Coordinates of C-alpha atoms in Angstrom, one line a residue:
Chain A
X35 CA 2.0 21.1 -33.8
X36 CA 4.7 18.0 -33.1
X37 CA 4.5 16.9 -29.2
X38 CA 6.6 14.2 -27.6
X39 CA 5.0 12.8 -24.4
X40 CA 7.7 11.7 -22.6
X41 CA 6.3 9.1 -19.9
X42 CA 4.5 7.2 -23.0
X43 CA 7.3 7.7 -24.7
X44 CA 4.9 8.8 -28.2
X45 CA 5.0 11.6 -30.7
X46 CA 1.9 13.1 -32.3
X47 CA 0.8 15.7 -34.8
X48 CA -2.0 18.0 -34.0
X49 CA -3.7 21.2 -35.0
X50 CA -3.4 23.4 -32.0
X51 CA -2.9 27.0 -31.2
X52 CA -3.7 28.0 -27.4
X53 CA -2.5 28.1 -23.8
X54 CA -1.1 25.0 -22.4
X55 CA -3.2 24.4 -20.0
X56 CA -6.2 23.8 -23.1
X57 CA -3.5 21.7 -25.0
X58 CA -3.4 19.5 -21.7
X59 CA -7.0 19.4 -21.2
X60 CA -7.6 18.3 -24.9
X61 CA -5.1 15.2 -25.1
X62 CA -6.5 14.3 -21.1
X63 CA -2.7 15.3 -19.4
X64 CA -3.1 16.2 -15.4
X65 CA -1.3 19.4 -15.4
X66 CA 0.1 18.5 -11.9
X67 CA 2.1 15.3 -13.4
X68 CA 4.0 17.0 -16.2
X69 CA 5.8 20.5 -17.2
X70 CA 5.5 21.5 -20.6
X71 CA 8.5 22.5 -22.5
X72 CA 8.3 24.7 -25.6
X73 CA 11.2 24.8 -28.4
X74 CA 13.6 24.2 -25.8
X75 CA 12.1 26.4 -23.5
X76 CA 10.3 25.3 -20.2
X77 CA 7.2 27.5 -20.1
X78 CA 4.6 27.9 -17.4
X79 CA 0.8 26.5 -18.2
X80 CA -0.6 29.4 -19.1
X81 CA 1.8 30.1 -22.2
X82 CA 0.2 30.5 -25.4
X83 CA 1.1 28.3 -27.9
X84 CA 0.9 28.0 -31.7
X85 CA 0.7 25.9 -34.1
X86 CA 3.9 25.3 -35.7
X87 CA 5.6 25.3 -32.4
X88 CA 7.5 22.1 -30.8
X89 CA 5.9 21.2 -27.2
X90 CA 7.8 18.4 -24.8
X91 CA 5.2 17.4 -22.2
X92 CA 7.8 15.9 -19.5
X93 CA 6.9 13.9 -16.8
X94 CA 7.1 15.0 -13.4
X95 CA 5.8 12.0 -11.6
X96 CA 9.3 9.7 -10.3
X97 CA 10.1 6.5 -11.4
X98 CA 9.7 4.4 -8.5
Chain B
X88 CA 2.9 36.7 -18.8
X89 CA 5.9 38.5 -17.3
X90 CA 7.5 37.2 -13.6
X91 CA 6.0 38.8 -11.0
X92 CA 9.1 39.9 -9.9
X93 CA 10.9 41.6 -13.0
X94 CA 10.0 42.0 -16.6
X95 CA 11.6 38.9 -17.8
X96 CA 8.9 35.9 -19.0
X97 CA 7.8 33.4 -16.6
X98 CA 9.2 30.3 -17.0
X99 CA 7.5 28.3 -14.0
X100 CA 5.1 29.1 -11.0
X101 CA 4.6 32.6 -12.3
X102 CA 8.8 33.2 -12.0
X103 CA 11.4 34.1 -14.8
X104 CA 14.1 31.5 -14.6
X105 CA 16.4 33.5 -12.0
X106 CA 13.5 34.1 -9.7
X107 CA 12.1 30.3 -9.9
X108 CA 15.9 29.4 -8.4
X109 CA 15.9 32.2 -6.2
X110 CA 12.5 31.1 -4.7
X111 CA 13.2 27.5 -4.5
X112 CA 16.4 27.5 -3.0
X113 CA 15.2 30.1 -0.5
X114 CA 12.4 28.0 0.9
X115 CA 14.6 25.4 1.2
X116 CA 17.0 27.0 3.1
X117 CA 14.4 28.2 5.2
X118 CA 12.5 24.4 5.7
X119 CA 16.4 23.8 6.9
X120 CA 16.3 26.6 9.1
X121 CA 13.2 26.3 10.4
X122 CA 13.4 22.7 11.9
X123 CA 17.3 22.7 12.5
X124 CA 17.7 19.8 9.6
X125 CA 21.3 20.2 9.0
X126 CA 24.1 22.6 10.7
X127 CA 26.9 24.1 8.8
X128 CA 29.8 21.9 9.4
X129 CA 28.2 18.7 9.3
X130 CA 29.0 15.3 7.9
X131 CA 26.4 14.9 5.5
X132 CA 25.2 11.7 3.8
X133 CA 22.9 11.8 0.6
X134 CA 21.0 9.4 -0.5
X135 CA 20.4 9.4 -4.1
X136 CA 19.0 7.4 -6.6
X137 CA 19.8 9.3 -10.2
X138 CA 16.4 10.7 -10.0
X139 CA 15.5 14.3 -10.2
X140 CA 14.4 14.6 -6.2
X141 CA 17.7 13.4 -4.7
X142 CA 20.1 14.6 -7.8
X143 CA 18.4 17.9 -6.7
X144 CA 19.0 17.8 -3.3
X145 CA 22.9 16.2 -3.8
X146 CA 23.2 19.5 -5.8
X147 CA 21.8 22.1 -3.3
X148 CA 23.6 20.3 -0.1
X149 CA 27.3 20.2 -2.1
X150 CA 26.0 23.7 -3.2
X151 CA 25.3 24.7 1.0
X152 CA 27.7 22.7 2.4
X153 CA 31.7 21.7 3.2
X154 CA 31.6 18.1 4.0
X155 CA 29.0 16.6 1.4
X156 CA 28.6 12.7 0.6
X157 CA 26.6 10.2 -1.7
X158 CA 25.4 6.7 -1.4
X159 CA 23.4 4.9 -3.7
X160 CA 21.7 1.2 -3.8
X161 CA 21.6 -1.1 -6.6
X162 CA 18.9 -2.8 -6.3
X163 CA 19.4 -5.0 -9.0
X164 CA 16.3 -3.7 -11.6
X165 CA 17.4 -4.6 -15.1
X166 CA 16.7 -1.8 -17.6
X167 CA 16.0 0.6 -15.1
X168 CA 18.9 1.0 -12.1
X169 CA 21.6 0.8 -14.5
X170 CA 20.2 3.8 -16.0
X171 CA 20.0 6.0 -13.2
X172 CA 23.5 4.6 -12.1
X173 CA 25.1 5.7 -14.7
X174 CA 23.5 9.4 -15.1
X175 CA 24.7 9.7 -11.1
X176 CA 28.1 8.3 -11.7
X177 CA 28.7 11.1 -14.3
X178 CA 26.8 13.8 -12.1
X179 CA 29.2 13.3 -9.5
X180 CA 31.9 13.3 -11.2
X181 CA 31.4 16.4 -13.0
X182 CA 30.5 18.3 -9.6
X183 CA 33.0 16.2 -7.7
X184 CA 31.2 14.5 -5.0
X185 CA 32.2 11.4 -3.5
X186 CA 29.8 8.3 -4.5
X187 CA 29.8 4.4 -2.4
X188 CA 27.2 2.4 -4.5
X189 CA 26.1 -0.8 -1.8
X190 CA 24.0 -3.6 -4.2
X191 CA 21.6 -5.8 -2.7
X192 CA 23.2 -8.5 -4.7
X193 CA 26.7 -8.3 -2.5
X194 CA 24.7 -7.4 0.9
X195 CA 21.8 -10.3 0.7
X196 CA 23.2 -12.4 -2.2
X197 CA 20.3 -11.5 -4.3
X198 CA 19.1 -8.7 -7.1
X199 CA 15.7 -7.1 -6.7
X200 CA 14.6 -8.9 -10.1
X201 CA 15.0 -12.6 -8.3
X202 CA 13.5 -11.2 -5.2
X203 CA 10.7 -10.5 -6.9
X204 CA 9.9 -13.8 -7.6
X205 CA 8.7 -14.6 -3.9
X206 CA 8.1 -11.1 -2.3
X207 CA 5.9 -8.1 -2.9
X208 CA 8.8 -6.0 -5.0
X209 CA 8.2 -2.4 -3.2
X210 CA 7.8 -3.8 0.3
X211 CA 11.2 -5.6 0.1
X212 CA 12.7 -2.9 -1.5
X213 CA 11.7 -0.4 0.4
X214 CA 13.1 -2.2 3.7
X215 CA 16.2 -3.6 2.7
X216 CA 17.1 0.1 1.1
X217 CA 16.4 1.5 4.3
X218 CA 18.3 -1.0 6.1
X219 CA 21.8 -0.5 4.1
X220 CA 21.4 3.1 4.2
X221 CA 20.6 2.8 8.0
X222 CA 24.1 0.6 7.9
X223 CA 26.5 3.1 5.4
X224 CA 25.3 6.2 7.3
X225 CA 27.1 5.4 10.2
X226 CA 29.7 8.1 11.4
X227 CA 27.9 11.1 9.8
X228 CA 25.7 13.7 11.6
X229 CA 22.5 13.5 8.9
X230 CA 21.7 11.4 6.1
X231 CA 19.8 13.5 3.7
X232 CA 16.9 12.2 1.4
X233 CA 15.1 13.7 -1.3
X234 CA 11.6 13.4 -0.2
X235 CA 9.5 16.3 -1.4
X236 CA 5.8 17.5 0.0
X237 CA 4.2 14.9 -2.7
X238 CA 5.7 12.2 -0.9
X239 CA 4.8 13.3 2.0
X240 CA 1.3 14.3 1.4
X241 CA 1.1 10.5 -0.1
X242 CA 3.0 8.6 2.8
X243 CA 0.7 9.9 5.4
X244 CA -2.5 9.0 3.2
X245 CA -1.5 5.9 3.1
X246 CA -1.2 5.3 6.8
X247 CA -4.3 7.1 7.3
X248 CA -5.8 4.4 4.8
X249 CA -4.0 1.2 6.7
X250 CA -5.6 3.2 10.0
X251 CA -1.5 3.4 10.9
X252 CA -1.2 6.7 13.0
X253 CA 2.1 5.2 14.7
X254 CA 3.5 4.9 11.1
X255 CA 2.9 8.4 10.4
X256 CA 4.3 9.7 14.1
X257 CA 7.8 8.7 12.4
X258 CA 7.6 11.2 9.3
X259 CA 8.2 14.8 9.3
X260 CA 11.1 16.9 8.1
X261 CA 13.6 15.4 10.6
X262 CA 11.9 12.3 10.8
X263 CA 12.0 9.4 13.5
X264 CA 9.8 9.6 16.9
X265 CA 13.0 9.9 19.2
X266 CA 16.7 10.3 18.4
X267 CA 18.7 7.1 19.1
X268 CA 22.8 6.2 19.6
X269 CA 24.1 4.8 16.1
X270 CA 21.4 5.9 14.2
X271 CA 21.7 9.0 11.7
X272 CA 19.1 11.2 11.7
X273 CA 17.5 11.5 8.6
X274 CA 16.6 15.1 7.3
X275 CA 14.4 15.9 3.9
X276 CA 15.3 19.5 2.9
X277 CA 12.9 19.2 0.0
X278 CA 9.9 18.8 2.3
X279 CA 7.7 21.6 1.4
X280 CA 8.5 22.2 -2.3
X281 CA 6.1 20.0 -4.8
X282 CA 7.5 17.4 -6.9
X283 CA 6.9 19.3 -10.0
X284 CA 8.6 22.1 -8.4
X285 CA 11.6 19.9 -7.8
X286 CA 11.0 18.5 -11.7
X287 CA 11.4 22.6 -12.8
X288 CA 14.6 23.3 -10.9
X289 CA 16.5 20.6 -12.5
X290 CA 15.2 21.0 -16.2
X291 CA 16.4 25.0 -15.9
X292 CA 20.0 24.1 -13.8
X293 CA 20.0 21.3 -16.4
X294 CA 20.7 18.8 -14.1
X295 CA 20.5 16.4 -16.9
X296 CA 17.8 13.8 -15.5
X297 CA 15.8 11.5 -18.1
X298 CA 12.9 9.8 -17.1
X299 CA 13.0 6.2 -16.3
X300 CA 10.3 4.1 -15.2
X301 CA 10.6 1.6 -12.4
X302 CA 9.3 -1.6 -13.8
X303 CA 7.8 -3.1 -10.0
X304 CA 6.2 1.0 -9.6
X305 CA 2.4 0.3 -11.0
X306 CA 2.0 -2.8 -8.4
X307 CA 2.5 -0.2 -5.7
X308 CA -0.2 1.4 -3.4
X309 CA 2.0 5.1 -3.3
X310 CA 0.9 4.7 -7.3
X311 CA -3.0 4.7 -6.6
X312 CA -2.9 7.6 -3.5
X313 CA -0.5 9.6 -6.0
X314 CA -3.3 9.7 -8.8
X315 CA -6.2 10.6 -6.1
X316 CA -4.2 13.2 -4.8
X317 CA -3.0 14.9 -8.2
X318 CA -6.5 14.5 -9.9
X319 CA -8.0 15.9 -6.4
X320 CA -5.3 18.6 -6.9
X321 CA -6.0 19.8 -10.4
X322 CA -9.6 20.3 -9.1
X323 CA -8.5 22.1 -5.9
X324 CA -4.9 23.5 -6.2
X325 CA -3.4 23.4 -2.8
X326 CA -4.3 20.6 -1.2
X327 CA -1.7 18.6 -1.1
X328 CA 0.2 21.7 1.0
X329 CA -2.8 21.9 2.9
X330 CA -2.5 18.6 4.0
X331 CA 1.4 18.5 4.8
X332 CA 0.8 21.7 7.0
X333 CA -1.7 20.2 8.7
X334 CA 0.3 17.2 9.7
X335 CA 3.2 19.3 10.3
X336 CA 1.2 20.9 12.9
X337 CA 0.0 17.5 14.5
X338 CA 3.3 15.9 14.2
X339 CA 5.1 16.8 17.7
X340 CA 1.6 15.9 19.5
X341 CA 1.6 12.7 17.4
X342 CA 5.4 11.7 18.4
X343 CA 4.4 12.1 22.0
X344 CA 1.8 9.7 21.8
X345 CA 3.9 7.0 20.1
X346 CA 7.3 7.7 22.0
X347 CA 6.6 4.9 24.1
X348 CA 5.7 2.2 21.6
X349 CA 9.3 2.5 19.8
X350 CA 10.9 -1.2 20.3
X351 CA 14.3 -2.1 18.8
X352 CA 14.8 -5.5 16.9
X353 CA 16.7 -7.9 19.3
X354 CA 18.9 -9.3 15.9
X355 CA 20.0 -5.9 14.3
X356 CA 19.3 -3.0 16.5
X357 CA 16.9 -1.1 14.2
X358 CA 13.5 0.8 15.2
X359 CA 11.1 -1.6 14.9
X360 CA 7.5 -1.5 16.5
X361 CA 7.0 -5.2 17.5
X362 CA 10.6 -7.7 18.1
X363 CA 12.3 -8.6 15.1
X364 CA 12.6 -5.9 12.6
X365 CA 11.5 -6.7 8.9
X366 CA 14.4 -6.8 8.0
X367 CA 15.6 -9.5 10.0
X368 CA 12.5 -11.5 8.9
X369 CA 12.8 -11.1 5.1
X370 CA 16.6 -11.9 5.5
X371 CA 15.5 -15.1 7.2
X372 CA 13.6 -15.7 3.8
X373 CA 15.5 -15.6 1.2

């Protein structure tokens, strides 16, 4: 799975198939700082995802 | 998981797309409703920074009303403000909004980044913004801000921290403990919808909003109470709302108590709880 995390501005690679939420938990994301966006799609945390798909995790936290 | 409206996926809050916008722009309509925030032919004001909260709220209020406005500082933050500055100039020119940008470099003779050197950044900020919105919001009925239940859940956690009650008496969806000649109200339409709430409506109306960082943001208390009250939150969804109803509910009691300890600065005219305003002080600074 290819994730961009926007506020760190980083990509990784991971093996993950599962809801969100789980993907959050794993890579230590607060779900109420970010929404997740799946191939181009915003999705709500309990989507499933899989392994070959492309996840955004976008801040939601402002800038200053 | 399907909307729990219609058969159509969810896309955020357990709502398809068209129901998300439905909801959102329903409860604010209703926050304006219920505490009489704006009425339908005024002059509005919005203050906006290019960020998602106030480029949402510019949207709904051009999208509600006739006589819609914007006015943005430049602060003067390299690698950040010019950013957002440019995103907003283009956002209003594609939904045709009027925009007066007022820099802190024309109005004090100084940028933010030079500023910085001698004061605390947000505290400085935060009053001189308030002071040239204060001054460009003459002649209209409300200025409108983009403040959304997280910043409200964190701005009275922070005066219950500093043990600043009176503070706290001034927020509120129409905030300000008593109304006063030659000052705009200020209204916050967005005051019961969470920030990432806010963050959803603009990513599906593509409202074209990046992230940038503020540089001076992680020297600033709001950043530690915002952490407590999101990990508190993940453990115990609600809360925050919880605690913004409560002081909702507390508010008018609160104002009453405070109505008598409003003072106005004898240099500039502004609110200010004891003589001359902070303003007035950090101007006589610089």
């Amino acid at each position: 799975m290819k994730i961009f995390i926007e506020r760190d501005n980083k990509r990784v690679r991971m093996k993950f198939a599962g809801r969100a939420s789980d993907l959050l938990k794993k890579i230590k994301i607060n779900k109420e700082t970010v929404l997740i966006i799946k191939n181009n799609e915003l999705v709500d945390y309990d989507e499933m995802l899989s392994d070959n798909d492309d996840i955004k995790i976008l801040s939601v936290v402002s800038g200053g | 998981m399907k909307c729990r409206k219609c058969s159509q996926k969810t896309a955020f809050s357990g709502y398809c797309k068209k129901h998300f916008i439905e909801y959102f722009e329903k409860k604010v309509k209703n926050t304006i409703r219920k505490y009489n925030l704006i009425r339908e032919n005024d002059k509005v004001l919005v203050a906006v920074s290019g960020g998602k909260d106030s480029t949402t709220t510019l949207y709904l209020m051009k999208k509600f009303y006739k006589n819609v406005k914007a006015i943005a500082i430049d602060e003067g933050i390299k690698g950040y403000r010019n950013y957002t500055l440019d995103d907003l100039k283009k956002f209003c020119k594609k939904h045709n909004i009027n925009l007066r940008i007022v820099s802190f470099q024309k109005e004090f003779g100084k940028s933010l980044d030079t500023l910085v050197k001698k004061f605390n950044p947000c505290s400085i900020c935060g009053t001189f913004r308030r002071y040239l919105l204060n001054k460009y919001s003459k002649g209209y009925d409300v200025l409108v801000t983009g403040h959304n239940l997280d910043d409200e859940a964190q701005s009275f956690l922070m005066n219950v921290l500093k043990n600043n009650l009176a503070l706290s008496a001034r927020l509120g969806p129409s905030t300000g403990i008593k109304k006063r000649k030659g000052f705009t109200q200020r209204v916050k339409p967005l005051y019961f919808m969470l920030e990432k709430e806010v963050m959803a409506y603009s990513v599906i109306m593509k409202l074209g909003i990046r992230f940038v960082e503020c540089p001076y943001a992680k020297y600033s208390f709001r950043g530690k109470v915002r952490d407590f009250l999101n990990d508190y939150e993940e453990k115990n969804k609600g809360s925050k709302e919880k605690l913004v109803k409560m002081f909702v509910n507390m508010l008018p009691k609160l104002k009453k108590v405070y109505q008598g300890e409003v003072d106005y600065c004898p240099e500039c005219g502004s609110a200010s709880s004891k003589g001359i305003c902070r303003t007035c002080l950090f101007i006589k600074k610089i």
